[in-house]
PDB file of C-alpha atoms in Angstrom:
ATOM      1  CA  UNK A   1     147.921  44.403-126.815  1.00 52.00           C
ATOM      2  CA  UNK A   2     145.856  45.188-129.976  1.00 58.00           C
ATOM      3  CA  UNK A   3     142.582  45.831-128.039  1.00 69.00           C
ATOM      4  CA  UNK A   4     144.435  48.156-125.681  1.00 69.00           C
ATOM      5  CA  UNK A   5     146.027  50.048-128.639  1.00 69.00           C
ATOM      6  CA  UNK A   6     142.603  50.399-130.226  1.00 69.00           C
ATOM      7  CA  UNK A   7     141.113  51.687-126.949  1.00 68.00           C
ATOM      8  CA  UNK A   8     143.932  54.238-126.582  1.00 69.00           C
ATOM      9  CA  UNK A   9     143.526  55.320-130.201  1.00 69.00           C
ATOM     10  CA  UNK A  10     139.847  55.797-129.831  1.00 71.00           C
ATOM     11  CA  UNK A  11     140.253  57.773-126.690  1.00 69.00           C
ATOM     12  CA  UNK A  12     142.858  60.031-128.375  1.00 67.00           C
ATOM     13  CA  UNK A  13     140.523  60.678-131.352  1.00 64.00           C
ATOM     14  CA  UNK A  14     137.604  61.358-128.935  1.00 65.00           C
ATOM     15  CA  UNK A  15     139.728  63.855-126.980  1.00 63.00           C
ATOM     16  CA  UNK A  16     140.973  65.588-130.098  1.00 61.00           C
ATOM     17  CA  UNK A  17     137.334  66.070-131.347  1.00 60.00           C
ATOM     18  CA  UNK A  18     135.925  67.062-127.957  1.00 58.00           C
ATOM     19  CA  UNK A  19     136.718  70.838-128.249  1.00 59.00           C
ATOM     20  CA  UNK A  20     134.883  70.900-131.653  1.00 58.00           C
ATOM     21  CA  UNK A  21     131.725  69.259-130.259  1.00 56.00           C
ATOM     22  CA  UNK A  22     128.864  71.501-129.107  1.00 59.00           C
ATOM     23  CA  UNK A  23     125.743  70.596-127.186  1.00 59.00           C
ATOM     24  CA  UNK A  24     122.433  71.818-128.601  1.00 61.00           C
ATOM     25  CA  UNK A  25     119.082  70.911-127.061  1.00 61.00           C
ATOM     26  CA  UNK A  26     116.984  72.889-129.611  1.00 64.00           C
ATOM     27  CA  UNK A  27     115.290  70.131-131.731  1.00 61.00           C
ATOM     28  CA  UNK A  28     114.156  72.630-134.271  1.00 62.00           C
ATOM     29  CA  UNK A  29     117.770  73.058-135.471  1.00 63.00           C
ATOM     30  CA  UNK A  30     118.018  69.273-136.064  1.00 63.00           C
ATOM     31  CA  UNK A  31     115.220  69.593-138.615  1.00 67.00           C
ATOM     32  CA  UNK A  32     116.347  72.661-140.450  1.00 69.00           C
ATOM     33  CA  UNK A  33     114.487  73.454-143.680  1.00 73.00           C
ATOM     34  CA  UNK A  34     115.969  75.413-146.646  1.00 76.00           C
ATOM     35  CA  UNK A  35     114.013  78.684-146.807  1.00 77.00           C
ATOM     36  CA  UNK A  36     114.329  78.760-150.583  1.00 79.00           C
ATOM     37  CA  UNK A  37     112.746  75.318-150.884  1.00 77.00           C
ATOM     38  CA  UNK A  38     109.876  76.319-148.556  1.00 73.00           C
ATOM     39  CA  UNK A  39     109.202  79.425-150.706  1.00 73.00           C
ATOM     40  CA  UNK A  40     109.364  77.410-153.906  1.00 73.00           C
ATOM     41  CA  UNK A  41     106.935  74.813-152.405  1.00 69.00           C
ATOM     42  CA  UNK A  42     104.456  77.497-151.441  1.00 69.00           C
ATOM     43  CA  UNK A  43     104.656  79.210-154.838  1.00 65.00           C
ATOM     44  CA  UNK A  44     104.030  75.849-156.549  1.00 62.00           C
ATOM     45  CA  UNK A  45     101.053  75.075-154.292  1.00 62.00           C
ATOM     46  CA  UNK A  46      99.520  78.564-155.054  1.00 59.00           C
ATOM     47  CA  UNK A  47     100.100  78.077-158.824  1.00 58.00           C
ATOM     48  CA  UNK A  48      98.454  74.638-158.883  1.00 54.00           C
ATOM     49  CA  UNK A  49      95.585  75.108-156.337  1.00 53.00           C
ATOM     50  CA  UNK A  50      95.254  78.887-156.122  1.00 55.00           C
ATOM     51  CA  UNK A  51      95.196  78.415-152.364  1.00 61.00           C
ATOM     52  CA  UNK A  52      97.563  79.923-149.803  1.00 61.00           C
ATOM     53  CA  UNK A  53      99.314  77.698-147.423  1.00 60.00           C
ATOM     54  CA  UNK A  54      98.781  78.821-143.851  1.00 72.00           C
ATOM     55  CA  UNK A  55      95.591  80.850-144.575  1.00 85.00           C
ATOM     56  CA  UNK A  56      92.583  79.107-143.395  1.00 91.00           C
ATOM     57  CA  UNK A  57      89.314  79.407-141.312  1.00 95.00           C
ATOM     58  CA  UNK A  58      88.378  76.801-138.800  1.00 94.00           C
ATOM     59  CA  UNK A  59      84.734  76.039-137.948  1.00 96.00           C
ATOM     60  CA  UNK A  60      84.275  74.227-134.613  1.00 95.00           C
ATOM     61  CA  UNK A  61      81.455  72.167-133.154  1.00 95.00           C
ATOM     62  CA  UNK A  62      80.874  69.528-130.645  1.00 94.00           C
ATOM     63  CA  UNK A  63      79.471  67.296-133.373  1.00 95.00           C
ATOM     64  CA  UNK A  64      79.847  67.237-137.116  1.00 96.00           C
ATOM     65  CA  UNK A  65      76.391  68.672-137.533  1.00 97.00           C
ATOM     66  CA  UNK A  66      77.236  71.584-135.180  1.00 97.00           C
ATOM     67  CA  UNK A  67      80.538  72.235-137.021  1.00 97.00           C
ATOM     68  CA  UNK A  68      78.670  72.058-140.382  1.00 98.00           C
ATOM     69  CA  UNK A  69      76.189  74.803-139.199  1.00 98.00           C
ATOM     70  CA  UNK A  70      79.129  77.050-138.327  1.00 97.00           C
ATOM     71  CA  UNK A  71      80.802  76.149-141.703  1.00 98.00           C
ATOM     72  CA  UNK A  72      77.552  77.169-143.510  1.00 98.00           C
ATOM     73  CA  UNK A  73      77.853  80.596-141.945  1.00 98.00           C
ATOM     74  CA  UNK A  74      81.544  80.793-142.613  1.00 97.00           C
ATOM     75  CA  UNK A  75      80.875  80.063-146.345  1.00 97.00           C
ATOM     76  CA  UNK A  76      78.090  82.692-146.413  1.00 97.00           C
ATOM     77  CA  UNK A  77      80.361  85.310-144.965  1.00 97.00           C
ATOM     78  CA  UNK A  78      83.299  84.451-147.236  1.00 97.00           C
ATOM     79  CA  UNK A  79      80.997  84.788-150.326  1.00 97.00           C
ATOM     80  CA  UNK A  80      80.103  88.279-149.171  1.00 97.00           C
ATOM     81  CA  UNK A  81      83.803  89.059-148.436  1.00 96.00           C
ATOM     82  CA  UNK A  82      84.770  87.773-151.912  1.00 96.00           C
ATOM     83  CA  UNK A  83      82.156  90.134-153.380  1.00 96.00           C
ATOM     84  CA  UNK A  84      83.740  92.951-151.464  1.00 96.00           C
ATOM     85  CA  UNK A  85      87.183  92.089-152.849  1.00 95.00           C
ATOM     86  CA  UNK A  86      88.716  90.886-149.512  1.00 95.00           C
ATOM     87  CA  UNK A  87      89.827  87.637-151.072  1.00 94.00           C
ATOM     88  CA  UNK A  88      89.724  85.848-154.410  1.00 93.00           C
ATOM     89  CA  UNK A  89      88.200  82.637-153.286  1.00 93.00           C
ATOM     90  CA  UNK A  90      88.080  79.682-150.875  1.00 95.00           C
ATOM     91  CA  UNK A  91      87.665  75.924-150.842  1.00 93.00           C
ATOM     92  CA  UNK A  92      85.624  74.217-148.148  1.00 95.00           C
ATOM     93  CA  UNK A  93      83.522  71.178-147.316  1.00 96.00           C
ATOM     94  CA  UNK A  94      80.570  73.464-147.891  1.00 97.00           C
ATOM     95  CA  UNK A  95      80.969  72.829-151.603  1.00 94.00           C
ATOM     96  CA  UNK A  96      80.070  69.252-151.028  1.00 95.00           C
ATOM     97  CA  UNK A  97      78.105  69.018-147.785  1.00 97.00           C
ATOM     98  CA  UNK A  98      75.773  71.434-146.010  1.00 97.00           C
ATOM     99  CA  UNK A  99      74.396  70.986-142.500  1.00 98.00           C
ATOM    100  CA  UNK A 100      71.172  69.074-142.345  1.00 97.00           C
ATOM    101  CA  UNK A 101      69.496  72.217-140.982  1.00 96.00           C
ATOM    102  CA  UNK A 102      70.478  74.232-144.076  1.00 97.00           C
ATOM    103  CA  UNK A 103      69.471  71.373-146.417  1.00 96.00           C
ATOM    104  CA  UNK A 104      66.021  71.177-144.841  1.00 94.00           C
ATOM    105  CA  UNK A 105      65.505  74.984-144.940  1.00 94.00           C
ATOM    106  CA  UNK A 106      66.448  74.971-148.624  1.00 92.00           C
ATOM    107  CA  UNK A 107      64.118  72.084-149.385  1.00 91.00           C
ATOM    108  CA  UNK A 108      61.196  73.808-147.572  1.00 90.00           C
ATOM    109  CA  UNK A 109      61.825  76.968-149.619  1.00 90.00           C
ATOM    110  CA  UNK A 110      61.808  75.038-152.839  1.00 88.00           C
ATOM    111  CA  UNK A 111      58.821  72.900-151.824  1.00 86.00           C
ATOM    112  CA  UNK A 112      56.761  75.958-150.821  1.00 88.00           C
ATOM    113  CA  UNK A 113      57.057  77.546-154.308  1.00 88.00           C
ATOM    114  CA  UNK A 114      54.201  76.184-156.335  1.00 87.00           C
ATOM    115  CA  UNK A 115      55.403  77.770-159.552  1.00 91.00           C
ATOM    116  CA  UNK A 116      58.983  76.703-159.246  1.00 89.00           C
ATOM    117  CA  UNK A 117      58.818  73.640-161.523  1.00 88.00           C
ATOM    118  CA  UNK A 118      57.106  75.649-164.270  1.00 90.00           C
ATOM    119  CA  UNK A 119      59.647  78.378-164.176  1.00 91.00           C
ATOM    120  CA  UNK A 120      62.596  75.873-164.121  1.00 89.00           C
ATOM    121  CA  UNK A 121      61.143  73.968-167.146  1.00 90.00           C
ATOM    122  CA  UNK A 122      60.544  77.148-169.100  1.00 92.00           C
ATOM    123  CA  UNK A 123      64.055  78.472-168.396  1.00 92.00           C
ATOM    124  CA  UNK A 124      65.525  75.087-169.447  1.00 90.00           C
ATOM    125  CA  UNK A 125      63.476  74.944-172.563  1.00 92.00           C
ATOM    126  CA  UNK A 126      64.538  78.572-173.501  1.00 95.00           C
ATOM    127  CA  UNK A 127      68.195  77.449-173.190  1.00 94.00           C
ATOM    128  CA  UNK A 128      67.665  74.438-175.433  1.00 94.00           C
ATOM    129  CA  UNK A 129      67.359  71.715-172.796  1.00 92.00           C
ATOM    130  CA  UNK A 130      64.690  69.045-172.836  1.00 90.00           C
ATOM    131  CA  UNK A 131      62.587  69.904-169.769  1.00 84.00           C
ATOM    132  CA  UNK A 132      61.367  66.271-169.180  1.00 84.00           C
ATOM    133  CA  UNK A 133      65.017  65.258-168.583  1.00 86.00           C
ATOM    134  CA  UNK A 134      64.689  67.080-165.211  1.00 85.00           C
ATOM    135  CA  UNK A 135      61.516  65.352-164.179  1.00 87.00           C
ATOM    136  CA  UNK A 136      63.352  63.549-161.343  1.00 89.00           C
ATOM    137  CA  UNK A 137      64.130  66.969-159.759  1.00 83.00           C
ATOM    138  CA  UNK A 138      60.414  67.756-159.816  1.00 84.00           C
ATOM    139  CA  UNK A 139      59.571  64.425-158.313  1.00 85.00           C
ATOM    140  CA  UNK A 140      62.100  64.779-155.584  1.00 83.00           C
ATOM    141  CA  UNK A 141      60.308  67.931-154.364  1.00 81.00           C
ATOM    142  CA  UNK A 142      57.140  65.886-153.822  1.00 81.00           C
ATOM    143  CA  UNK A 143      58.889  63.110-151.856  1.00 83.00           C
ATOM    144  CA  UNK A 144      59.799  62.963-148.244  1.00 85.00           C
ATOM    145  CA  UNK A 145      63.146  64.782-147.829  1.00 88.00           C
ATOM    146  CA  UNK A 146      66.184  62.954-146.560  1.00 92.00           C
ATOM    147  CA  UNK A 147      69.250  65.123-146.109  1.00 95.00           C
ATOM    148  CA  UNK A 148      72.638  64.119-147.455  1.00 94.00           C
ATOM    149  CA  UNK A 149      74.789  62.941-144.547  1.00 95.00           C
ATOM    150  CA  UNK A 150      78.549  62.572-144.225  1.00 94.00           C
ATOM    151  CA  UNK A 151      78.421  58.810-144.103  1.00 94.00           C
ATOM    152  CA  UNK A 152      76.728  58.818-147.611  1.00 95.00           C
ATOM    153  CA  UNK A 153      79.271  61.209-149.038  1.00 95.00           C
ATOM    154  CA  UNK A 154      82.169  59.283-147.560  1.00 94.00           C
ATOM    155  CA  UNK A 155      81.161  56.241-149.589  1.00 94.00           C
ATOM    156  CA  UNK A 156      81.471  58.086-152.858  1.00 94.00           C
ATOM    157  CA  UNK A 157      84.622  59.008-154.800  1.00 91.00           C
ATOM    158  CA  UNK A 158      84.317  62.467-153.287  1.00 92.00           C
ATOM    159  CA  UNK A 159      84.575  61.074-149.787  1.00 91.00           C
ATOM    160  CA  UNK A 160      88.441  60.928-149.861  1.00 88.00           C
ATOM    161  CA  UNK A 161      88.652  64.530-151.058  1.00 85.00           C
ATOM    162  CA  UNK A 162      86.215  65.641-148.400  1.00 90.00           C
ATOM    163  CA  UNK A 163      88.153  63.983-145.562  1.00 91.00           C
ATOM    164  CA  UNK A 164      90.895  66.593-145.963  1.00 88.00           C
ATOM    165  CA  UNK A 165      88.510  69.316-144.554  1.00 94.00           C
ATOM    166  CA  UNK A 166      87.506  67.379-141.408  1.00 94.00           C
ATOM    167  CA  UNK A 167      89.711  67.195-138.315  1.00 92.00           C
ATOM    168  CA  UNK A 168      88.564  65.218-135.267  1.00 88.00           C
ATOM    169  CA  UNK A 169      89.990  66.965-132.195  1.00 89.00           C
ATOM    170  CA  UNK A 170      89.625  67.426-128.447  1.00 88.00           C
ATOM    171  CA  UNK A 171      89.103  70.588-126.478  1.00 85.00           C
ATOM    172  CA  UNK A 172      91.515  71.732-123.714  1.00 86.00           C
ATOM    173  CA  UNK A 173      89.341  69.904-121.255  1.00 87.00           C
ATOM    174  CA  UNK A 174      89.477  66.667-123.236  1.00 87.00           C
ATOM    175  CA  UNK A 175      85.996  66.745-124.772  1.00 90.00           C
ATOM    176  CA  UNK A 176      85.539  65.644-128.329  1.00 92.00           C
ATOM    177  CA  UNK A 177      84.940  68.245-131.050  1.00 94.00           C
ATOM    178  CA  UNK A 178      85.084  68.545-134.808  1.00 95.00           C
ATOM    179  CA  UNK A 179      87.096  71.128-136.789  1.00 96.00           C
ATOM    180  CA  UNK A 180      86.251  71.894-140.391  1.00 97.00           C
ATOM    181  CA  UNK A 181      88.944  73.713-142.445  1.00 95.00           C
ATOM    182  CA  UNK A 182      88.330  76.277-145.157  1.00 96.00           C
ATOM    183  CA  UNK A 183      91.348  77.086-147.323  1.00 93.00           C
ATOM    184  CA  UNK A 184      91.611  80.667-148.628  1.00 94.00           C
ATOM    185  CA  UNK A 185      93.013  82.100-151.867  1.00 92.00           C
ATOM    186  CA  UNK A 186      94.158  85.566-152.653  1.00 91.00           C
ATOM    187  CA  UNK A 187      93.536  87.295-149.363  1.00 93.00           C
ATOM    188  CA  UNK A 188      93.806  91.010-149.974  1.00 92.00           C
ATOM    189  CA  UNK A 189      92.850  92.418-146.615  1.00 93.00           C
ATOM    190  CA  UNK A 190      93.388  89.904-143.843  1.00 91.00           C
ATOM    191  CA  UNK A 191      92.394  92.355-141.061  1.00 93.00           C
ATOM    192  CA  UNK A 192      89.055  93.176-142.691  1.00 95.00           C
ATOM    193  CA  UNK A 193      88.473  89.451-143.428  1.00 94.00           C
ATOM    194  CA  UNK A 194      89.150  88.657-139.723  1.00 93.00           C
ATOM    195  CA  UNK A 195      86.631  91.301-138.632  1.00 94.00           C
ATOM    196  CA  UNK A 196      83.995  89.788-141.059  1.00 94.00           C
ATOM    197  CA  UNK A 197      84.458  86.397-139.438  1.00 94.00           C
ATOM    198  CA  UNK A 198      85.157  87.583-135.771  1.00 90.00           C
ATOM    199  CA  UNK A 199      81.750  86.443-134.389  1.00 83.00           C
TER     200      UNK A 199
END
């Protein structure tokens, strides 16, 4: 008798609540976010890092080296855009790692300047530095050049910070690619910045 009474009671409660129930197949509504909290979160992130959430540039490549080459060009164009007042700044893996190609070109340029070391030492001495403290730099220009690679950077304390800029991905056809993220700050003219990066 008691189990039957419980069943009838449960059925009555269910029928009473049925008109108030509504079916919703939109999963976004199940995970609603308070707009005020989102705005506060974005403001706090901007105040702490100076970077805008949702404003970024993506460099793509089939390999990390290919993506780094694109990233080198992105950084070059963003520096020009910053000088033109299109944005306040940006943060990128470029601040820690250049493509091997760019590293080699820079080393060749330094190595080909026979008077570089003399000028550097004179400039350092004029600013109160002890020039011989920079002798390892001069020696490095005479040695065989080995570019810094991601594996080496990853083993340093900066490796964890660098990982945030690298996103392994796949193309629409399933091929592997690497995406490198550049975070932007203080974008003043998004349309002009887009045109500067369009190609």
